[in-house]
Short mmCIF file of C-alpha atoms (C1' of nucleotides) in Angstrom, two decimals:
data_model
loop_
_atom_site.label_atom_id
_atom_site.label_comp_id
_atom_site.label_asym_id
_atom_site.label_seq_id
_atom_site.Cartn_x
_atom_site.Cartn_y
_atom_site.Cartn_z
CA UNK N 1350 108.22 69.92 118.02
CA UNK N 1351 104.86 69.60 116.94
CA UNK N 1352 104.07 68.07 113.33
CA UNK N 1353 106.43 65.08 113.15
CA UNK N 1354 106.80 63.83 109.52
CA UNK N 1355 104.11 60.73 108.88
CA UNK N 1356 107.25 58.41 108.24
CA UNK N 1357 108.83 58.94 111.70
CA UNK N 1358 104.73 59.32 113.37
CA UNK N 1359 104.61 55.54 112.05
CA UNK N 1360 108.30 54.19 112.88
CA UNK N 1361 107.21 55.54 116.96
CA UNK N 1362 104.16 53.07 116.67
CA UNK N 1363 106.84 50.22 116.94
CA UNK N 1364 107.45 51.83 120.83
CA UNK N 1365 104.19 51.47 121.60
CA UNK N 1366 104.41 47.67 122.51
CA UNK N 1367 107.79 48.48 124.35
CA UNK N 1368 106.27 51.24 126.69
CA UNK N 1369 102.76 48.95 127.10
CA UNK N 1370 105.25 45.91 128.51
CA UNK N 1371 107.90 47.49 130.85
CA UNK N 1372 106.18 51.22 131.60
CA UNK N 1373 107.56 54.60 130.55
CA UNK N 1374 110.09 54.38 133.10
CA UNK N 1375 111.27 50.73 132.12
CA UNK N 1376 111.79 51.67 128.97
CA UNK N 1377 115.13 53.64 128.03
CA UNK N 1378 115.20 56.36 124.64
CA UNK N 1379 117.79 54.01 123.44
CA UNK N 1380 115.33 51.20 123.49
CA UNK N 1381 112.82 53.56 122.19
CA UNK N 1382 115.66 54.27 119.34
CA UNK N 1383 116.20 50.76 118.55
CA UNK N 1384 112.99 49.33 118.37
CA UNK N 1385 111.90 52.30 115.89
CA UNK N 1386 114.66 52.70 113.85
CA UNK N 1387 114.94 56.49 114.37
CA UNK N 1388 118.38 57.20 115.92
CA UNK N 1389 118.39 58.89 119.92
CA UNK N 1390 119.41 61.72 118.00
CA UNK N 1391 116.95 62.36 115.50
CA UNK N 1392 113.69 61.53 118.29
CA UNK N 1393 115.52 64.66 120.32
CA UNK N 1394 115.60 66.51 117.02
CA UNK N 1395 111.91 66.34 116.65
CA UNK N 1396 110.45 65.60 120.37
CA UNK N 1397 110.99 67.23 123.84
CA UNK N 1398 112.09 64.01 125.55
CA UNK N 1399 110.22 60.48 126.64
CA UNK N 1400 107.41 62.57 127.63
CA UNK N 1401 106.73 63.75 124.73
CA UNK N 1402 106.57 60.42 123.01
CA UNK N 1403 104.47 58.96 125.22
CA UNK N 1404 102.42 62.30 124.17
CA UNK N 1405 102.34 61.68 120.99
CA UNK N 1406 101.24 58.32 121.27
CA UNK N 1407 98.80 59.08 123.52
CA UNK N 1408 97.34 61.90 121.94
CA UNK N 1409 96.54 59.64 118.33
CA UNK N 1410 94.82 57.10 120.80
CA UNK N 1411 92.49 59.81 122.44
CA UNK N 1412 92.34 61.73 119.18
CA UNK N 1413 90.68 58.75 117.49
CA UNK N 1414 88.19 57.52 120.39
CA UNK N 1415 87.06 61.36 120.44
CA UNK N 1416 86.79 60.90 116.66
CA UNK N 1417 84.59 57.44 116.66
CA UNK N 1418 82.38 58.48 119.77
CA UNK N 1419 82.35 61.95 118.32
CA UNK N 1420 80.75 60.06 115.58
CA UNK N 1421 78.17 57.89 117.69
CA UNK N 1422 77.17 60.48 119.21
CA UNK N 1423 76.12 62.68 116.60
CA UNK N 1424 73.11 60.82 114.69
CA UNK N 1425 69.67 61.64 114.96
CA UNK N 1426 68.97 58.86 117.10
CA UNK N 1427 67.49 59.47 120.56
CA UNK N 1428 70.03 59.59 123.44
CA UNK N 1429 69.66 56.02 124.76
CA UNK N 1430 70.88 54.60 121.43
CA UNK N 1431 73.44 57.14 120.64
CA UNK N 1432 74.67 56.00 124.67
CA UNK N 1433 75.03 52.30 123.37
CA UNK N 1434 76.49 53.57 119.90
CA UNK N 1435 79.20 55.68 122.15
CA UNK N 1436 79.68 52.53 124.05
CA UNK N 1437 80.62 50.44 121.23
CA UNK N 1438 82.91 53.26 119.35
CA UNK N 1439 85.25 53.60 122.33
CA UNK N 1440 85.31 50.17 122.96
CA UNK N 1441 86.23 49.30 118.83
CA UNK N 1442 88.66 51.75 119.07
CA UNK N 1443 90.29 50.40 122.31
CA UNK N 1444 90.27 47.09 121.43
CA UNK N 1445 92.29 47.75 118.48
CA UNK N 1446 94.81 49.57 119.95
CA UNK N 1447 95.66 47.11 122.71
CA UNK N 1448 98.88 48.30 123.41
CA UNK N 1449 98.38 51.86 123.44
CA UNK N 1450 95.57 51.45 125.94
CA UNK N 1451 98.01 49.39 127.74
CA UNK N 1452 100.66 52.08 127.74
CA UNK N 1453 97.92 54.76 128.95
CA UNK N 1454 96.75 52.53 131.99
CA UNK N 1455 100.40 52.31 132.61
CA UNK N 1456 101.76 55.46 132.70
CA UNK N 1457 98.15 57.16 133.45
CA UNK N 1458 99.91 59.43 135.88
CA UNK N 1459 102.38 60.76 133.88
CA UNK N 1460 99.78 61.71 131.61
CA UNK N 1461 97.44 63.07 133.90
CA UNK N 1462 100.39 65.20 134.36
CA UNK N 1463 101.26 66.46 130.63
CA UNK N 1464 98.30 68.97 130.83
CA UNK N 1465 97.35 68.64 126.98
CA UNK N 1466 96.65 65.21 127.49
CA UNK N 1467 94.79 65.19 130.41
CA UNK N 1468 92.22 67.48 128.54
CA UNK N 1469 92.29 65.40 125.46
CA UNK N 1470 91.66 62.30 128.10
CA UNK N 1471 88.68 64.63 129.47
CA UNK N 1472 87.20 65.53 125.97
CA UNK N 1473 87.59 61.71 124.38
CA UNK N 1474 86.13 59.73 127.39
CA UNK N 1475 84.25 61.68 130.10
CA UNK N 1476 82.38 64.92 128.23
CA UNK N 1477 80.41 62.83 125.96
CA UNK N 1478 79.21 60.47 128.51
CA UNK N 1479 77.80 63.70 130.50
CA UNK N 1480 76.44 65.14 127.46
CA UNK N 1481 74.22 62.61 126.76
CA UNK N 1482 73.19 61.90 130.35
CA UNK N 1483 72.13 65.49 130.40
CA UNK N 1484 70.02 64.67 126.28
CA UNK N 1485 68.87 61.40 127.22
CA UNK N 1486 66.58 63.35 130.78
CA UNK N 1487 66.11 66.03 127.86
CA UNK N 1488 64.29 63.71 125.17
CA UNK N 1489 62.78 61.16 127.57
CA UNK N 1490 65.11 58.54 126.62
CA UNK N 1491 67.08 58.00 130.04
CA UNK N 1492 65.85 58.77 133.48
CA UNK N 1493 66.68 61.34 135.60
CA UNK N 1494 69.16 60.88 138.10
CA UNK N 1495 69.81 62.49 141.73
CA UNK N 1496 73.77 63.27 140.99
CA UNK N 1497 73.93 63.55 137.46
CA UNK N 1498 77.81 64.12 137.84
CA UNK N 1499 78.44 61.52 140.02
CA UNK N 1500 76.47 58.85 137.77
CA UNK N 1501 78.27 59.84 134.18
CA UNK N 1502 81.72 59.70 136.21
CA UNK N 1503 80.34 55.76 136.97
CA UNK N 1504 79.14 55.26 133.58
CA UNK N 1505 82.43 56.56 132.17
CA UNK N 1506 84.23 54.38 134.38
CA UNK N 1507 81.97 51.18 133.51
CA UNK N 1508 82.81 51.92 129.83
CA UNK N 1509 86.91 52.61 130.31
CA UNK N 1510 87.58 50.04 132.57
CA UNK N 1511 86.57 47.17 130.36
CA UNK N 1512 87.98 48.55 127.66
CA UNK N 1513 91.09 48.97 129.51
CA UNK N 1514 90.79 45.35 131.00
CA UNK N 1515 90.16 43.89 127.66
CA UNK N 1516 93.40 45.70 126.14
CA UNK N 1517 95.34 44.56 129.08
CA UNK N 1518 94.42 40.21 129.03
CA UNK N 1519 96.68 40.37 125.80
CA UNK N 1520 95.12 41.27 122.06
CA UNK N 1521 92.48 38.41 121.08
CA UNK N 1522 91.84 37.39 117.99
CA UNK N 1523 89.10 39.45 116.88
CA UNK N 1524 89.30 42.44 118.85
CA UNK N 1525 85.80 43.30 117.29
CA UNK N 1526 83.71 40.53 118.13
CA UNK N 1527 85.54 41.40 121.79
CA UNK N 1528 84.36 44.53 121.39
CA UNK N 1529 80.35 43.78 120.36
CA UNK N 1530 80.59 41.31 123.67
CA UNK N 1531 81.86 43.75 125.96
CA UNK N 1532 79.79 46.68 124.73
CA UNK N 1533 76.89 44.65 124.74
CA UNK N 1534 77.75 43.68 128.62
CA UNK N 1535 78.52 47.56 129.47
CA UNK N 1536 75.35 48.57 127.96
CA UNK N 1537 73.15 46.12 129.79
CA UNK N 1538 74.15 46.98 133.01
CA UNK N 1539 74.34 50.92 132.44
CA UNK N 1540 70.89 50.94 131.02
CA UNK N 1541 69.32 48.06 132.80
CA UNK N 1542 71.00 47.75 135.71
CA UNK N 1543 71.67 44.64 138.32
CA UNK N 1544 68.28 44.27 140.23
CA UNK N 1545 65.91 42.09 139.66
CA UNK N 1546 61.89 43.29 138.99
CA UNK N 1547 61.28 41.46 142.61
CA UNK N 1548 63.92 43.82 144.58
CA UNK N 1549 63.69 46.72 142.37
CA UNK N 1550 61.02 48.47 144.78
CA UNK N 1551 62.90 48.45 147.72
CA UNK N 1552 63.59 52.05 147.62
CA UNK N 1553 67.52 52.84 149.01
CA UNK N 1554 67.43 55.65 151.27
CA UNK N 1555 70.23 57.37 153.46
CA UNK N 1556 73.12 54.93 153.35
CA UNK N 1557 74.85 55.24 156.13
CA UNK A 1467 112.35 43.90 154.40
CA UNK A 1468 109.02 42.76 155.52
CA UNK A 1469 107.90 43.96 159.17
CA UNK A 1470 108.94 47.23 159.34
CA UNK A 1471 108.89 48.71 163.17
CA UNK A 1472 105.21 50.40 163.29
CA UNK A 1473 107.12 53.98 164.20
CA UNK A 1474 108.55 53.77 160.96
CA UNK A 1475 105.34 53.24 159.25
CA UNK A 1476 103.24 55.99 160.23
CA UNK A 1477 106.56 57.69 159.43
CA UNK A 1478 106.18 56.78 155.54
CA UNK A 1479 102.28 57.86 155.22
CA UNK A 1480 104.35 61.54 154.94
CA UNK A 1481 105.19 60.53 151.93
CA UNK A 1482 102.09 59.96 150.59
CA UNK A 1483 100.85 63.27 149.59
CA UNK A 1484 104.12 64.05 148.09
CA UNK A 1485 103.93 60.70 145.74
CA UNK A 1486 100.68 61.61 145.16
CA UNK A 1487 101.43 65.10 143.86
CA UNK A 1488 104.07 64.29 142.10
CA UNK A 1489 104.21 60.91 141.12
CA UNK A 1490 107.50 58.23 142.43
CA UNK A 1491 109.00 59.64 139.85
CA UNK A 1492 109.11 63.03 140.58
CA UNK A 1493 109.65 62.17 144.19
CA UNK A 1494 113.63 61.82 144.98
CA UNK A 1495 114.18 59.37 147.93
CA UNK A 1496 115.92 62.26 149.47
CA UNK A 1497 112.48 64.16 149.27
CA UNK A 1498 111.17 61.14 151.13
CA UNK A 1499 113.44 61.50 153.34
CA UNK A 1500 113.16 65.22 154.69
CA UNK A 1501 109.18 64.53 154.41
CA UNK A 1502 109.31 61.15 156.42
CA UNK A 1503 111.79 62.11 158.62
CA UNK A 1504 113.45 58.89 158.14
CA UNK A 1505 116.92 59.41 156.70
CA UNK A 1506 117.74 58.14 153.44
CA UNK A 1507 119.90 55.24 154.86
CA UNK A 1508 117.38 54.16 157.13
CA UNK A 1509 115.06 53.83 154.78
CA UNK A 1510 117.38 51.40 152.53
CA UNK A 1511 118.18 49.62 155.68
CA UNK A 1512 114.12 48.16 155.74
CA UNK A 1513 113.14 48.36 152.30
CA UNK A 1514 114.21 48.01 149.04
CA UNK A 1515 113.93 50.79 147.20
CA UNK A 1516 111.71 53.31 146.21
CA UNK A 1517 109.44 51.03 144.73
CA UNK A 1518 108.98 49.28 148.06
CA UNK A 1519 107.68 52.52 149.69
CA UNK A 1520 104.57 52.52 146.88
CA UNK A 1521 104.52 48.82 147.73
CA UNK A 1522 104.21 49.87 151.44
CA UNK A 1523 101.55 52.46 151.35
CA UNK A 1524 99.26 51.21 148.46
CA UNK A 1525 99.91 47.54 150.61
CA UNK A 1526 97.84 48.76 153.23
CA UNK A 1527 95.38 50.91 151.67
CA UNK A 1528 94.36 47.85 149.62
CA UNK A 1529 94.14 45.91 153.04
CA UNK A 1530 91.87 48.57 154.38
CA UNK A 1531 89.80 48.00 151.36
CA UNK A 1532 89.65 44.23 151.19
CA UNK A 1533 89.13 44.10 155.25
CA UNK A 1534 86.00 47.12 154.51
CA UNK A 1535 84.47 45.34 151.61
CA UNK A 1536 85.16 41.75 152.99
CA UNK A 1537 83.04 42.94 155.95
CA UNK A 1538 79.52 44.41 153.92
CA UNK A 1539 79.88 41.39 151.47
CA UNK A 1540 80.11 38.74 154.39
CA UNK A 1541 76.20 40.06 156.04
CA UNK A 1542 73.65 37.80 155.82
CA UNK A 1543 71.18 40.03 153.68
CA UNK A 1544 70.43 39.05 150.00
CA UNK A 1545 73.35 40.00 147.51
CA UNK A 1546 71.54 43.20 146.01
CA UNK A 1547 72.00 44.32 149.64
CA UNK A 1548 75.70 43.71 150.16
CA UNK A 1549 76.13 44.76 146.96
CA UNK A 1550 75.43 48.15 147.86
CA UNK A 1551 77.13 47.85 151.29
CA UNK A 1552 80.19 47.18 149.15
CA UNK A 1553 80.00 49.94 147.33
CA UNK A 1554 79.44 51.92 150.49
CA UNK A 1555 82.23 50.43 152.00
CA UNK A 1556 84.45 50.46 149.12
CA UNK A 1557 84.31 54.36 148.68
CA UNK A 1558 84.10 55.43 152.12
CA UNK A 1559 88.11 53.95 152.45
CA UNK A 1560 88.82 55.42 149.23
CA UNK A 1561 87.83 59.55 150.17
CA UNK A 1562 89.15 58.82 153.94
CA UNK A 1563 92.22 58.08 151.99
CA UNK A 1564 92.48 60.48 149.04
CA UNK A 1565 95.94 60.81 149.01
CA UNK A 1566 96.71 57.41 148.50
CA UNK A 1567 94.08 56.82 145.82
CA UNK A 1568 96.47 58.97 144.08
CA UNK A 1569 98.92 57.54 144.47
CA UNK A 1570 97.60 54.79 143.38
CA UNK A 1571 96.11 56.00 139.97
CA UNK A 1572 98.90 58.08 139.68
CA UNK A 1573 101.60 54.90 139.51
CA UNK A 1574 98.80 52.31 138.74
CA UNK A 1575 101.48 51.22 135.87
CA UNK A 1576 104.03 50.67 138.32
CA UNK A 1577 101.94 49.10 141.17
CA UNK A 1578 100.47 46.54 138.78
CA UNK A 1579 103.92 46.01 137.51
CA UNK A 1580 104.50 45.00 141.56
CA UNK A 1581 103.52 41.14 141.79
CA UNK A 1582 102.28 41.42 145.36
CA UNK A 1583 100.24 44.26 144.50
CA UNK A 1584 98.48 43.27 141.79
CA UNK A 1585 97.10 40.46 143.85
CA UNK A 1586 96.01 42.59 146.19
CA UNK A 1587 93.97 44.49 143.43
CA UNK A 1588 92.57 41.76 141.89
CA UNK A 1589 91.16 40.77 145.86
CA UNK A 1590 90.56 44.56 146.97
CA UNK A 1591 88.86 45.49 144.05
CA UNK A 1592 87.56 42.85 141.67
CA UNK A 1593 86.61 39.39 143.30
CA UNK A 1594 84.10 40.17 146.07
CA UNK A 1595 81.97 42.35 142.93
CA UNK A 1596 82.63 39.20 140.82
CA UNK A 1597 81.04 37.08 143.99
CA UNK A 1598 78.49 38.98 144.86
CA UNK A 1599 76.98 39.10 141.28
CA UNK A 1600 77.19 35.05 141.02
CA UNK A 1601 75.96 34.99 144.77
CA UNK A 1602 72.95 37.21 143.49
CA UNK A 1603 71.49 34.95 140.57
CA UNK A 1604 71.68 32.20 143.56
CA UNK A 1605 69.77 34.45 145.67
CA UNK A 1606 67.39 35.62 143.09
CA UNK A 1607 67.97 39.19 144.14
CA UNK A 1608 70.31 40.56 141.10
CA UNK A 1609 69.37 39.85 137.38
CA UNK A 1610 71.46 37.49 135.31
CA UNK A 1611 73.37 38.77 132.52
CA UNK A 1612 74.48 37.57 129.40
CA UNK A 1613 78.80 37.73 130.31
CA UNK A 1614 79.04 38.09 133.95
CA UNK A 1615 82.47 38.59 134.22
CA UNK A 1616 82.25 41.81 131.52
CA UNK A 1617 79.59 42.83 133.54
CA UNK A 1618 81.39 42.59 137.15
CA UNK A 1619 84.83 44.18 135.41
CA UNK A 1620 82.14 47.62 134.61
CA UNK A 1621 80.68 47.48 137.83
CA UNK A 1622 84.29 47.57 139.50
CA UNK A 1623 85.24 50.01 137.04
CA UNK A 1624 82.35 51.87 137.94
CA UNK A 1625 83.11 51.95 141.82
CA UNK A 1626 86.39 52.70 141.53
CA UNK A 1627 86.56 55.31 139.01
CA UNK A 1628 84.12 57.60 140.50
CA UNK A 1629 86.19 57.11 144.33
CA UNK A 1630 89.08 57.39 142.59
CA UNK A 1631 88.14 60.58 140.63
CA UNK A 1632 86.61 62.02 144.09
CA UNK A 1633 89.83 61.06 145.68
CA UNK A 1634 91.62 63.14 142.54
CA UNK A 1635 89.64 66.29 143.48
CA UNK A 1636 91.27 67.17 146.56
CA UNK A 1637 90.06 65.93 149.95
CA UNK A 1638 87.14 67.18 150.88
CA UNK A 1639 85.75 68.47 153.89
CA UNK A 1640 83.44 65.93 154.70
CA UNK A 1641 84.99 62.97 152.93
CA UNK A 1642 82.15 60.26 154.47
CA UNK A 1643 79.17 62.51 153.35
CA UNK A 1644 81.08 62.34 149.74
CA UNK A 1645 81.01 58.77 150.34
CA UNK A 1646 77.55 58.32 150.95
CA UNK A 1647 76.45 60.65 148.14
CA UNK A 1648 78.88 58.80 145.47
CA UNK A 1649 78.20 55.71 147.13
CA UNK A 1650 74.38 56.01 146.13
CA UNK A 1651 74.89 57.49 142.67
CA UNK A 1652 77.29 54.74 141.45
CA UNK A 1653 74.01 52.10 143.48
CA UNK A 1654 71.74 53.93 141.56
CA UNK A 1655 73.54 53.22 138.52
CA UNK A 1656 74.62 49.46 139.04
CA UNK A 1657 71.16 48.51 140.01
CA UNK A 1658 68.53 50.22 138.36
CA UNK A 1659 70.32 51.41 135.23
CA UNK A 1660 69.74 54.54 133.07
CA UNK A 1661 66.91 53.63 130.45
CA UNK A 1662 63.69 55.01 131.58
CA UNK A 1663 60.58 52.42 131.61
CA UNK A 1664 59.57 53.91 128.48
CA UNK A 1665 62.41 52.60 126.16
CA UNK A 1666 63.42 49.62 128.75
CA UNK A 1667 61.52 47.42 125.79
CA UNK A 1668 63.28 47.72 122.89
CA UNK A 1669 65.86 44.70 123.67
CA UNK A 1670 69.54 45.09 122.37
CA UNK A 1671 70.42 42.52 119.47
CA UNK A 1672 73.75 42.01 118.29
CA UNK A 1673 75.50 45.63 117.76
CA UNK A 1674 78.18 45.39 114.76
"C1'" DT C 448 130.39 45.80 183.24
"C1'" DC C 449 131.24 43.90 179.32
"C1'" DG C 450 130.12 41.62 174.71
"C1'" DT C 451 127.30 40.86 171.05
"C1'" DA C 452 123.52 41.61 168.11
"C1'" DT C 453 120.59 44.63 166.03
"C1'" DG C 454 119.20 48.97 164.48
"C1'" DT C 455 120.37 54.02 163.08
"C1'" DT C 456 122.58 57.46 160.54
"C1'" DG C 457 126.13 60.38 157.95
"C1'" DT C 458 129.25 60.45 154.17
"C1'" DA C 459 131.20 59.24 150.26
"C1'" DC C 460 131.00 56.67 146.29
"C1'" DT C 461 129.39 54.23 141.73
"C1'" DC C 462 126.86 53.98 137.77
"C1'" DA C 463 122.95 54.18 134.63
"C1'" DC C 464 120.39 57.03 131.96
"C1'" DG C 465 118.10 61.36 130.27
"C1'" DG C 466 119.29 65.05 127.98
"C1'" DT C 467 122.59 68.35 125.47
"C1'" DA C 468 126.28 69.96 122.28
"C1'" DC C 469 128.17 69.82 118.18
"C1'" DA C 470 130.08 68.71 113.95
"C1'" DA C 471 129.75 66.14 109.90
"C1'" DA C 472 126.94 64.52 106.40
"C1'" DC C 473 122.74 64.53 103.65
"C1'" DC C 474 119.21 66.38 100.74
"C1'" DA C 475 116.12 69.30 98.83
"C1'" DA C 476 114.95 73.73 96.17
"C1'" DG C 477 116.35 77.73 93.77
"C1'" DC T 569 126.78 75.77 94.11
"C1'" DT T 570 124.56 77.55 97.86
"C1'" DT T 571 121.55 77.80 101.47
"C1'" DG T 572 118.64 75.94 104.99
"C1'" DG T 573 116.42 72.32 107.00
"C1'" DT T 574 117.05 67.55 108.53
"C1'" DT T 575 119.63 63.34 110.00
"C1'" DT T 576 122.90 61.06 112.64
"C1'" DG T 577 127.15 59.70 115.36
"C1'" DT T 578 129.83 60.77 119.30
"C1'" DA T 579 131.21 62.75 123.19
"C1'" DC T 580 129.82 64.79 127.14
"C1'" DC T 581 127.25 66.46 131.64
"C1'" DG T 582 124.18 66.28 135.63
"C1'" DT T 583 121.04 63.99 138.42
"C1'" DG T 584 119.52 60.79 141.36
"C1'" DA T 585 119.02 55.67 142.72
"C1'" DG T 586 121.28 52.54 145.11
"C1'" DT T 587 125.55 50.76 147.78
"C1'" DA T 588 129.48 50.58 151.05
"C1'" DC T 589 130.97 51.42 155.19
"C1'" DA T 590 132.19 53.22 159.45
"C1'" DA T 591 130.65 55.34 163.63
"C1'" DC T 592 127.34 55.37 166.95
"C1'" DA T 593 123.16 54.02 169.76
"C1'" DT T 594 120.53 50.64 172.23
"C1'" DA T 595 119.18 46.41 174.38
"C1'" DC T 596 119.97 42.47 176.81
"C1'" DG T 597 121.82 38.41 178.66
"C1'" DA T 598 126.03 36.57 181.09
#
DNA sequence: TCGTATGTTGTACTCACGGTACAAACCAAG
DNA sequence: CTTGGTTTGTACCGTGAGTACAACATACGA
């Protein structure tokens, strides 16, 4: 099953769309067949099913936002920059791949489910972001939190929901100039936050 | 369909772990069935399908998170403060209510696929953060940004991933102290930011 | 006490769709 | 030509959602 031949990888890029519009569920392997041009037969030659398609689609999106914030995340910069250049890679990469982050949203249960992907969703979006938390208190860059864990699941969720958002209002016309806006919106708030100077004193204390 | 007899309706929140686990997919009606109690027919005599029982349960955990987060936002303090109340309020409902927070993840596709539902989101979720940050400028206690409504979509990304991820790692045993501890970190986050005083300076131009 | 309306439930059925089986054709490479 | 992988059409099976319907319960007003 695994190593499809490039022709066939590309023709299951045309289901993409399909899946993103009517779900997983929606969307019958006949569909699937017909809108890629590989026969009902041939898809069960080389994949295990519908799953397995959404897999494989899935897997190229995380593969590549590991790749790009992989990337970011790597220069020599100190951690607060490296944060906003993570930022912006998974963001470029999302908002070029409307659909695909439209199919993942959709079907994100299913592939929390298929176990390979919900590592590969763990290792593209989430481990970075708590890497760098963790550099940024190590090189001064980014302050020290109470619940380190708690805060890089946040940030990670500031960051992938407007991405996700942004894939889902239709593709714009320049999905990177959508993506320097958004990034640049994600970034002020994770590193500057909300408060004003005035209220910033006001020290929270036991909620509750 | 609507109105179904409030016997029946605690009935169906046995169903709820079982979507949870294993998505509406993977959960026959007849598994609904010997779970609920209710008998298959009965269950087609009120509602319409499968779909109708996710309709059903994610229905009123929305309500329970609109009526919550309708109450912090609607205190007279300045917006900062509700702000956080939200949050508070948001993610206590969440962890007392893991197992439909999976659900809801779990067949997000599928629920915003559900009209009704997705309007629900959009008020559970999305328009008292949006509010409260526009109500903030007003009030002079939360900063203004450059694209608000980027900026509200992270912060509600930000809430609701990290309730939804606690939600996603099995109930725990004290679900409000969870809530108070998340509740803070994603505060934390949202108000103050990450950048430490030291870099705060250096101003973001245009990335890209 | 009946009659009617409304809910409850079991049983049996239909039908759509995912997946499988298989045979025929195709296409290298040796 | 032969051999071994790939491609594809076609026919088929099993599962499970949804429906039909009849029998039964229950309530309630006349």
């Amino acid at each position: 099953m695994r190593k499809l031949p490039a022709k066939l990888a590309s023709q299951l890029y045309g289901a993409a769309e399909l899946i993103a519009e009517r779900g997983l569920d929606g969307t019958k392997i006949e569909d699937i067949a017909e809108a890629t041009g590989i026969p009902k037969a041939t898809i069960y030659y080389h994949l295990d099913g519908k799953n397995a398609v959404l897999e494989f689609l899935l897997g190229d999106l995380l593969d590549m936002i590991a790749g790009a914030v992989g990337v970011a995340v790597a220069s020599e910069e100190n951690a607060r920059t490296r944060l906003e250049a993570a930022v912006q890679a998974q963001l470029g990469v999302m908002l070029e791949h409307p659909s695909l982050c439209r199919a993942l949203v959709g079907d994100l249960g299913r592939a929390t489910r298929l176990p390979e992907l919900a590592a590969a969703l763990r290792t593209a979006f989430y481990e970075p972001i708590e890497q760098l938390l963790a550099e940024g208190v190590s090189d001064g860059s980014l302050r020290q939190v109470a619940d380190p864990g708690a805060v890089a699941l946040s940030v990670f969720g500031a960051i992938t929901v407007a991405g996700l958002s942004a894939a889902v209002e239709g593709p714009s016309a320049d999905p990177s100039a959508d993506a320097a806006r958004f990034s640049s919106a994600v970034s002020e708030l994770v590193l500057d936050g909300l408060a004003t100077p005035g209220s910033r004193d006001q020290r929270r204390g036991e909620p509750l």
